[in-house]
Short mmCIF file of C-alpha atoms in Angstrom, two decimals:
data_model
loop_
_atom_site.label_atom_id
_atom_site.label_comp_id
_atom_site.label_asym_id
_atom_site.label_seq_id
_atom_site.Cartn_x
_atom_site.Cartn_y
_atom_site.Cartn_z
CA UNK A 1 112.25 53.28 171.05
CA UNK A 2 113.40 54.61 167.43
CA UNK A 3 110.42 55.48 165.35
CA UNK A 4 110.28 56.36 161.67
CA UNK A 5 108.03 59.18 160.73
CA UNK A 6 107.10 59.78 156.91
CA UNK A 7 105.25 62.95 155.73
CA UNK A 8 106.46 66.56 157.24
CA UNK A 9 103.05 68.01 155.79
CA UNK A 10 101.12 69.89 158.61
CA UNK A 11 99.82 67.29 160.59
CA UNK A 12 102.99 65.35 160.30
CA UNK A 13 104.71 68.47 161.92
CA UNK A 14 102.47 68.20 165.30
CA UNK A 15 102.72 64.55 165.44
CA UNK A 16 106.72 64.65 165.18
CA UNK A 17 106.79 67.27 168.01
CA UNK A 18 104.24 64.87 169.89
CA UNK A 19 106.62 62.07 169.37
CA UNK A 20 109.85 63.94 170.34
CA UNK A 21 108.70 64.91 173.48
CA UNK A 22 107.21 61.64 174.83
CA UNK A 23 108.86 60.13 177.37
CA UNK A 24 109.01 56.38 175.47
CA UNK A 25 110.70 57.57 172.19
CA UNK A 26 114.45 57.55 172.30
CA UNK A 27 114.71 59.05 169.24
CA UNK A 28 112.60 59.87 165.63
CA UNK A 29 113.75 59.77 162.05
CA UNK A 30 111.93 61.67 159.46
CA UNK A 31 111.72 61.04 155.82
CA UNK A 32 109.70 62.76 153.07
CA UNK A 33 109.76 63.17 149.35
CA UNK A 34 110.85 66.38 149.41
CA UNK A 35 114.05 66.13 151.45
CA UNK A 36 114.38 69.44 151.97
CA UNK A 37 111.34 69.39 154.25
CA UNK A 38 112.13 67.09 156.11
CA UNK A 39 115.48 68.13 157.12
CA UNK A 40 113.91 71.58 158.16
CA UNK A 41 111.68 69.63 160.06
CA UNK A 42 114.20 67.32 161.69
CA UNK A 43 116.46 70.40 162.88
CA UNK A 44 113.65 72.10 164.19
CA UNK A 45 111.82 69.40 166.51
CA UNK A 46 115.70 68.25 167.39
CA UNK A 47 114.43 65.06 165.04
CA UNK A 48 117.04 63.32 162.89
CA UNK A 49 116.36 62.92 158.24
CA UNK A 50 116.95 60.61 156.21
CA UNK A 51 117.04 62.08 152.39
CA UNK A 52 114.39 59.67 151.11
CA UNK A 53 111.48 57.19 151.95
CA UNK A 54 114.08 54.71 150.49
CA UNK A 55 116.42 55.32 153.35
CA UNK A 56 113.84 55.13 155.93
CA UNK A 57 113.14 51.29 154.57
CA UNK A 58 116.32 50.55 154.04
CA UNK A 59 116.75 48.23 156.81
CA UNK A 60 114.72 45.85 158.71
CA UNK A 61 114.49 46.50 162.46
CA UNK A 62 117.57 45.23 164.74
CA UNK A 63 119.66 45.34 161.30
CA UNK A 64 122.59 47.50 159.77
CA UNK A 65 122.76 49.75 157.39
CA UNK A 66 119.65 52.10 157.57
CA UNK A 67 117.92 53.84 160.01
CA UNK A 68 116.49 50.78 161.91
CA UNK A 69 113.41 51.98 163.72
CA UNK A 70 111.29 49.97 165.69
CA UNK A 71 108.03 51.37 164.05
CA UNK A 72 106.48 53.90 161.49
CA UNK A 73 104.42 56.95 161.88
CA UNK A 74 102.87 57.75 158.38
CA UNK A 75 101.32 61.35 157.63
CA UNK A 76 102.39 61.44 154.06
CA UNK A 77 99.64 61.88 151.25
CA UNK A 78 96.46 59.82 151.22
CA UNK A 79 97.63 58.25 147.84
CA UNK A 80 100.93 56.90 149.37
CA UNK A 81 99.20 55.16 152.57
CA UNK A 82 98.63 51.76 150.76
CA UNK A 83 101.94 51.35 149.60
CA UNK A 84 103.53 52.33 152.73
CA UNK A 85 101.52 49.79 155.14
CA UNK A 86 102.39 47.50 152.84
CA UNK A 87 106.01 48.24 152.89
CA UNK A 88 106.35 48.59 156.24
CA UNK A 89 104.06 45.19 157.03
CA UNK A 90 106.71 43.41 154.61
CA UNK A 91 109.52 44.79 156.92
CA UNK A 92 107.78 43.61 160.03
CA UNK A 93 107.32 47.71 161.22
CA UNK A 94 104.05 47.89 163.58
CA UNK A 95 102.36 51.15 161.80
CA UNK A 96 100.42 54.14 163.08
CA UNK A 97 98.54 55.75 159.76
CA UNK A 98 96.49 58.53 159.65
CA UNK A 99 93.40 57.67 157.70
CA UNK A 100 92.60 56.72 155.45
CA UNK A 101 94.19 53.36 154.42
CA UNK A 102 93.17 54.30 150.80
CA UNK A 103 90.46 55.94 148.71
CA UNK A 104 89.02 52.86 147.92
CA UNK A 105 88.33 49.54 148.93
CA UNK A 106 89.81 47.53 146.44
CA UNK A 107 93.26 49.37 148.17
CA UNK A 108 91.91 48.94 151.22
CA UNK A 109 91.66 45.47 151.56
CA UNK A 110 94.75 44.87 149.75
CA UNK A 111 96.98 46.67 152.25
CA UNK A 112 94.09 44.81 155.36
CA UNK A 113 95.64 41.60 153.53
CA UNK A 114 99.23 42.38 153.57
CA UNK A 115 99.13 43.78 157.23
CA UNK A 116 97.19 40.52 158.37
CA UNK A 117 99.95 38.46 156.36
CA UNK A 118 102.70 39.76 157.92
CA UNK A 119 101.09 39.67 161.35
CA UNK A 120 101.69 43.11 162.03
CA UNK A 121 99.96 46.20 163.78
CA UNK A 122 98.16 48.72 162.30
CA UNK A 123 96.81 51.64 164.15
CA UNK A 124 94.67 53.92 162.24
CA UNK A 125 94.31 57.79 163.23
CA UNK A 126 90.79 58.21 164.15
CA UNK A 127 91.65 60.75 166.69
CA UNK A 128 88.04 61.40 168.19
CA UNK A 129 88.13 57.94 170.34
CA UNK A 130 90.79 59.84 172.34
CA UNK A 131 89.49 62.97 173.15
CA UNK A 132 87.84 63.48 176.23
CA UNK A 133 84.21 64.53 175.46
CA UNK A 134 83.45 61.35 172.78
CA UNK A 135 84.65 59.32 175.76
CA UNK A 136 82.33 60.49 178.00
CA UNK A 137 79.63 60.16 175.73
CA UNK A 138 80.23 56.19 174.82
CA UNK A 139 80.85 55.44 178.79
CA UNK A 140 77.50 57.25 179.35
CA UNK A 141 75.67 55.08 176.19
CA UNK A 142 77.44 51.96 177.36
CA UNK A 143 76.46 52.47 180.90
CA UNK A 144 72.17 53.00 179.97
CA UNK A 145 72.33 56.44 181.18
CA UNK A 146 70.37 57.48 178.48
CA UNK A 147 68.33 54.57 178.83
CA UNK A 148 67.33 53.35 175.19
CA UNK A 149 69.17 55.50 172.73
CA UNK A 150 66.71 56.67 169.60
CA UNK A 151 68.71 59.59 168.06
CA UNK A 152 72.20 60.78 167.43
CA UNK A 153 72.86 63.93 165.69
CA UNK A 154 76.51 64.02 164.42
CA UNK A 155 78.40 67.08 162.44
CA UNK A 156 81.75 68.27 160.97
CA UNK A 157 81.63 71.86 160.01
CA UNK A 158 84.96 73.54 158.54
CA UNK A 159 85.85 76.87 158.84
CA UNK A 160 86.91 77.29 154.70
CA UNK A 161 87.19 75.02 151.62
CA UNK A 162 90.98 73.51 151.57
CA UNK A 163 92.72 74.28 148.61
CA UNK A 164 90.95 73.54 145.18
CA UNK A 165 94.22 71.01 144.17
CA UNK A 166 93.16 68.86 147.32
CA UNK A 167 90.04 68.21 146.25
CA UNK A 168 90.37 65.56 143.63
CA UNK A 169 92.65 64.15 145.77
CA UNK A 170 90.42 63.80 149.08
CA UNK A 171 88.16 61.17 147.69
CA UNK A 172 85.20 63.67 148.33
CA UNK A 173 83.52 64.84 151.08
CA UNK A 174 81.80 61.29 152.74
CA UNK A 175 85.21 59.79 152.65
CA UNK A 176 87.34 63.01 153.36
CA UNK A 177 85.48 64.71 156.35
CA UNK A 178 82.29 62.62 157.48
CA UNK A 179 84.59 59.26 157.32
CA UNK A 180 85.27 60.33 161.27
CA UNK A 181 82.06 60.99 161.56
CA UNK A 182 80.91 57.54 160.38
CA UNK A 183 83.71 55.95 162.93
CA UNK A 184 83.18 57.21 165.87
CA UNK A 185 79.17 56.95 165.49
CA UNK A 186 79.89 53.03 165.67
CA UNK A 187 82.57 53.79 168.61
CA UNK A 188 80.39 55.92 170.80
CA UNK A 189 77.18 53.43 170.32
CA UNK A 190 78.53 50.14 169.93
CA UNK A 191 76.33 49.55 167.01
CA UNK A 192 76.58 49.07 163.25
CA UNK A 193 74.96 51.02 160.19
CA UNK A 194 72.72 48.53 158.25
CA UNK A 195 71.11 51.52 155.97
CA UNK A 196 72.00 55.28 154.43
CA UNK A 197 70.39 57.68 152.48
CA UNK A 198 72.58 61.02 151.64
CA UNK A 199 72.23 64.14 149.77
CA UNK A 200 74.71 66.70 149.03
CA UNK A 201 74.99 70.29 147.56
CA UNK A 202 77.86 71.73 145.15
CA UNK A 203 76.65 75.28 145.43
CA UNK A 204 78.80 77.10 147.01
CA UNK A 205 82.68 77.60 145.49
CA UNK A 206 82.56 76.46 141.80
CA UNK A 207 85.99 74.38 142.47
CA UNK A 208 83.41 71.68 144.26
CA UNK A 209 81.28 70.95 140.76
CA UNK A 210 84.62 71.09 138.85
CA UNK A 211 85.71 68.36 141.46
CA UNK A 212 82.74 66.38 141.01
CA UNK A 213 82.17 67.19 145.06
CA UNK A 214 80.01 68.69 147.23
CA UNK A 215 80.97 71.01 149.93
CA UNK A 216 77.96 70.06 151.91
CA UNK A 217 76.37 67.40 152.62
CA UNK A 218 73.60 65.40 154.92
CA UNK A 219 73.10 61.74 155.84
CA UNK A 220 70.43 60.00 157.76
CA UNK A 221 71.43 56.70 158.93
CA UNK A 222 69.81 53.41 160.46
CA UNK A 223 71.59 51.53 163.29
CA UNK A 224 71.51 47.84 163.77
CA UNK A 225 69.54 48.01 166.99
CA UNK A 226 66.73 50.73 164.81
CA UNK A 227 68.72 53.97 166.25
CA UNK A 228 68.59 56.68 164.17
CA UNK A 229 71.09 59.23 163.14
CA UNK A 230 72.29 61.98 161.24
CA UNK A 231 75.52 63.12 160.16
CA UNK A 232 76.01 66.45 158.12
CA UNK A 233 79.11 68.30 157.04
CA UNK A 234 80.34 71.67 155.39
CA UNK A 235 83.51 73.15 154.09
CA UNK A 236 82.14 76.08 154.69
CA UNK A 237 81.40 77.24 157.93
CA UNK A 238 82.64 81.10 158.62
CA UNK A 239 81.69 80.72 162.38
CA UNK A 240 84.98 78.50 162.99
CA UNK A 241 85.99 74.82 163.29
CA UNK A 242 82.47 73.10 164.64
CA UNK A 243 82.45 69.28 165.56
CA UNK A 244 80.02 68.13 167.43
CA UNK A 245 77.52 65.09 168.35
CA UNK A 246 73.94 64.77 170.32
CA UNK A 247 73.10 61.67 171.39
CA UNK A 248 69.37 61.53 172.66
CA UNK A 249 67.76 58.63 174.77
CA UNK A 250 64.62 57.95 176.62
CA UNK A 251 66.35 58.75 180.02
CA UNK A 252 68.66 61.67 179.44
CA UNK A 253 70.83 63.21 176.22
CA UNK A 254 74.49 64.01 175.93
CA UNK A 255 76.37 66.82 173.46
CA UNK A 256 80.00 66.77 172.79
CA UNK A 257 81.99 69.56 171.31
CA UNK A 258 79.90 72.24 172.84
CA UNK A 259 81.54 74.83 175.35
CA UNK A 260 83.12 78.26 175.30
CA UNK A 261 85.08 77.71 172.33
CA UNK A 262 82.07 76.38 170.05
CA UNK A 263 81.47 78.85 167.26
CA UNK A 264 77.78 79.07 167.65
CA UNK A 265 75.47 81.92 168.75
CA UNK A 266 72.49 82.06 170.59
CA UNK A 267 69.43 83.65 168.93
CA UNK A 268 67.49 83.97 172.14
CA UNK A 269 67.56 86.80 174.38
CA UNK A 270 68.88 85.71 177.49
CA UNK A 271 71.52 83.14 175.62
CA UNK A 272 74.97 83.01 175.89
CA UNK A 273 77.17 85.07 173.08
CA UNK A 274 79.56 84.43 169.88
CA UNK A 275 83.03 82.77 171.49
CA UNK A 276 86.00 85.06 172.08
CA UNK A 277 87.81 82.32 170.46
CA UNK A 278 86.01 79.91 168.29
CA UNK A 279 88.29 76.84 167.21
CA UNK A 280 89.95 77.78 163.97
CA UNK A 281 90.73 74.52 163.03
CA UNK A 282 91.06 70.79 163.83
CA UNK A 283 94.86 70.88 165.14
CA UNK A 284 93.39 73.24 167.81
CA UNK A 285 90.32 71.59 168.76
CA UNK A 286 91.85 67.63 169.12
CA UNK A 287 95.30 68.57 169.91
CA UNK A 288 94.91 66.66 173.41
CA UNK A 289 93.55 63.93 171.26
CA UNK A 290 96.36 63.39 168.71
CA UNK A 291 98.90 63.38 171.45
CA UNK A 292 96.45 60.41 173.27
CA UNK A 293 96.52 58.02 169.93
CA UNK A 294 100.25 58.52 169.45
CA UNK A 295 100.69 58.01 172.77
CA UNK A 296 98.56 54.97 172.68
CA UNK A 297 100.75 53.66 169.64
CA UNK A 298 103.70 53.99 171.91
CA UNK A 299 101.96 51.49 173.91
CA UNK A 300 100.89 48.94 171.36
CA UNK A 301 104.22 48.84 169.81
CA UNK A 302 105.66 47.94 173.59
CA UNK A 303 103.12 45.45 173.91
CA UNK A 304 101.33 47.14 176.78
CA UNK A 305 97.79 47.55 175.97
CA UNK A 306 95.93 46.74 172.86
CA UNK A 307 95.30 48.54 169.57
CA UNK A 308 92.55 50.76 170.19
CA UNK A 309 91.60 51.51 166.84
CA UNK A 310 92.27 48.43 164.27
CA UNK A 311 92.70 48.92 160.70
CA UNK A 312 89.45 47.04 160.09
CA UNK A 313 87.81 50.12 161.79
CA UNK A 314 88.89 52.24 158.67
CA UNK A 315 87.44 49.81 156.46
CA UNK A 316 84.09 49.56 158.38
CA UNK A 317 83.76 53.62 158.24
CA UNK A 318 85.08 53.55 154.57
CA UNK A 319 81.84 51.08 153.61
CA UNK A 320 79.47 53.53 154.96
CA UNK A 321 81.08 56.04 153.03
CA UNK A 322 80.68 54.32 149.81
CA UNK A 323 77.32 53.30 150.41
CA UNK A 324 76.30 57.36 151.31
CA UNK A 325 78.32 57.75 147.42
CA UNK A 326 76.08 55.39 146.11
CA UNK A 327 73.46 56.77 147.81
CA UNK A 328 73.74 60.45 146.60
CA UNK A 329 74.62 59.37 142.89
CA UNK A 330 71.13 57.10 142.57
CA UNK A 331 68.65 58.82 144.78
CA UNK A 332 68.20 56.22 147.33
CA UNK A 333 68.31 54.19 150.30
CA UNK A 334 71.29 52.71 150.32
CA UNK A 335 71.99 49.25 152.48
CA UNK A 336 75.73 48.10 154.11
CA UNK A 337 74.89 45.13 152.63
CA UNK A 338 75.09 46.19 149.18
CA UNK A 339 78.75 47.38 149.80
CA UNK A 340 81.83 44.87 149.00
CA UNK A 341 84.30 44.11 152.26
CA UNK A 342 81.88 43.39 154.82
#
């Protein structure tokens, strides 16, 4: 198999070493808009460039005259994702996209429509349903160990802010950061949000208020089934790189994310102390679980298994970040319901 791979950003750099050594991928192209990049990229992952984007489209699969991959790998900048689907949906290219489809959902649904048009795949990068705690968690929810679930605590804590350019860019922190956190609360439980109310705070770096973000931020959330939850998130956590999720039921409760790499210390006498190591940053702590959803593309492209994670899933997590938006800008409840794209 000959896959295309656009964006040699950092994240685009692990997946392309993922994706050279698997066992299923003959070969992988790279392409970005800064061709320089890319081509340091290519020669150092033994991956071959192309000098544009351009090139990488330039031919439909099985044809001649471009690079003729069998499927596309896109980790370029949020604000190209749309187009890209779209491209590659009109060229028949089965796509694995890092999320999200687009900042909006106007976008979103747009490049939904063009995927579903072409009758294409698209595999969104919601790398938490493959790592190995989260899946533990769902099988024990799914399975009634808990017996009747009533809380889940969910959280996404990062080390520093990113850089102040990004943030206009990120769509803010509910869409940004606590987007996973939205998607894999549906994953792990099986049910739906019918109901948010969020708060945030802008007082830490000034570069947030200039934004118009927050760099923290809390969310209380109603299930479908009367569940409760909560998600909260920081940019600014100088423990380390903290993701985590409690789910509580009347039988038993379940944690992922916490072992001897969580940057958390005990305040009570006898507890355990700081890490040697906390995680320093996402790459690090899902590494296992990138690999696993490339891998899985691999798969859905050679028609062995099904897409595990459906581009409808970003839109589903992208409506409960709107609604927390539209939650923290009137000071209020905020129902699914009132959100467009359902």
């Amino acid at each position: 198999m000959r896959i295309g791979l656009i964006g040699t950003g950092r994240i685009g750099t692990f997946h392309s070493a993922a994706l050279v050594g698997h066992p299923g991928v003959d070969s992988l192209v790279v392409a970005d808009v800064d061709a320089a990049r890319a081509a340091d990229l290519a020669a150092r992952v033994g991956a071959e460039a192309v000098p544009s984007v351009d090139a990488l489209f330039a031919s439909a699969p099985g044809t001649e005259g471009g690079p003729g991959v069998d499927a596309l790998v896109i980790t370029a900048a949020t604000s190209a994702h749309a187009e890209l689907i779209g491209r590659a949906a009109r060229a028949g290219l089965p796509v694995f996209c890092e999320k999200p489809i687009a900042l909006d959902l106007p976008g979103t649904l747009a490049a939904l429509a063009e995927v579903e048009a072409a009758g294409t795949v698209l595999q969104l990068g919601f790398q938490r349903r493959f790592d190995a705690g989260y899946a533990a968690a769902r099988e024990a929810v799914r399975a009634g160990r808990l017996g009747r679930l009533h809380t889940v605590r969910a959280m996404t804590s990062d080390p520093a802010p990113p850089p102040a350019a990004y943030l206009p860019l990120s769509g803010g922190l509910y869409r940004d950061c606590l987007v996973h956190d939205f998607d894999i609360l549906r994953w792990v439980t099986g049910r739906e949000v019918v109901e948010v109310y969020a708060v945030g705070s802008d007082a830490g770096p000034a570069m947030f208020r200039e934004a118009g973000d927050v760099d923290t931020a809390a969310v209380l959330l109603t299930l479908d089934d009367g569940t409760l939850a909560t998600a909260t998130a920081t940019r600014c956590n100088g423990a380390g790189y903290d993701v985590r999720m409690e789910l509580a039921g009347e039988n038993d409760q379940v944690a992922v994310g916490v072992n001897d790499r969580t940057p958390l210390t005990s305040a009570e006498p006898d507890g355990p102390p700081a890490p040697d190591k906390p995680w320093p940053g996402f790459l690090e702590r899902f590494a296992p679980a990138y690999e696993a959803e490339l891998a899985a593309f691999v798969e859905v492209v050679r028609g062995e298994r099904d897409n595990p994670c459906d581009g409808r899933e970003a839109l589903h997590a992208l409506r409960i970040a709107e609604a927390c938006e539209r939650s923290r800008a009137e000071r209020r409840p905020v129902r699914l319901a009132e959100i467009d794209g359902g």
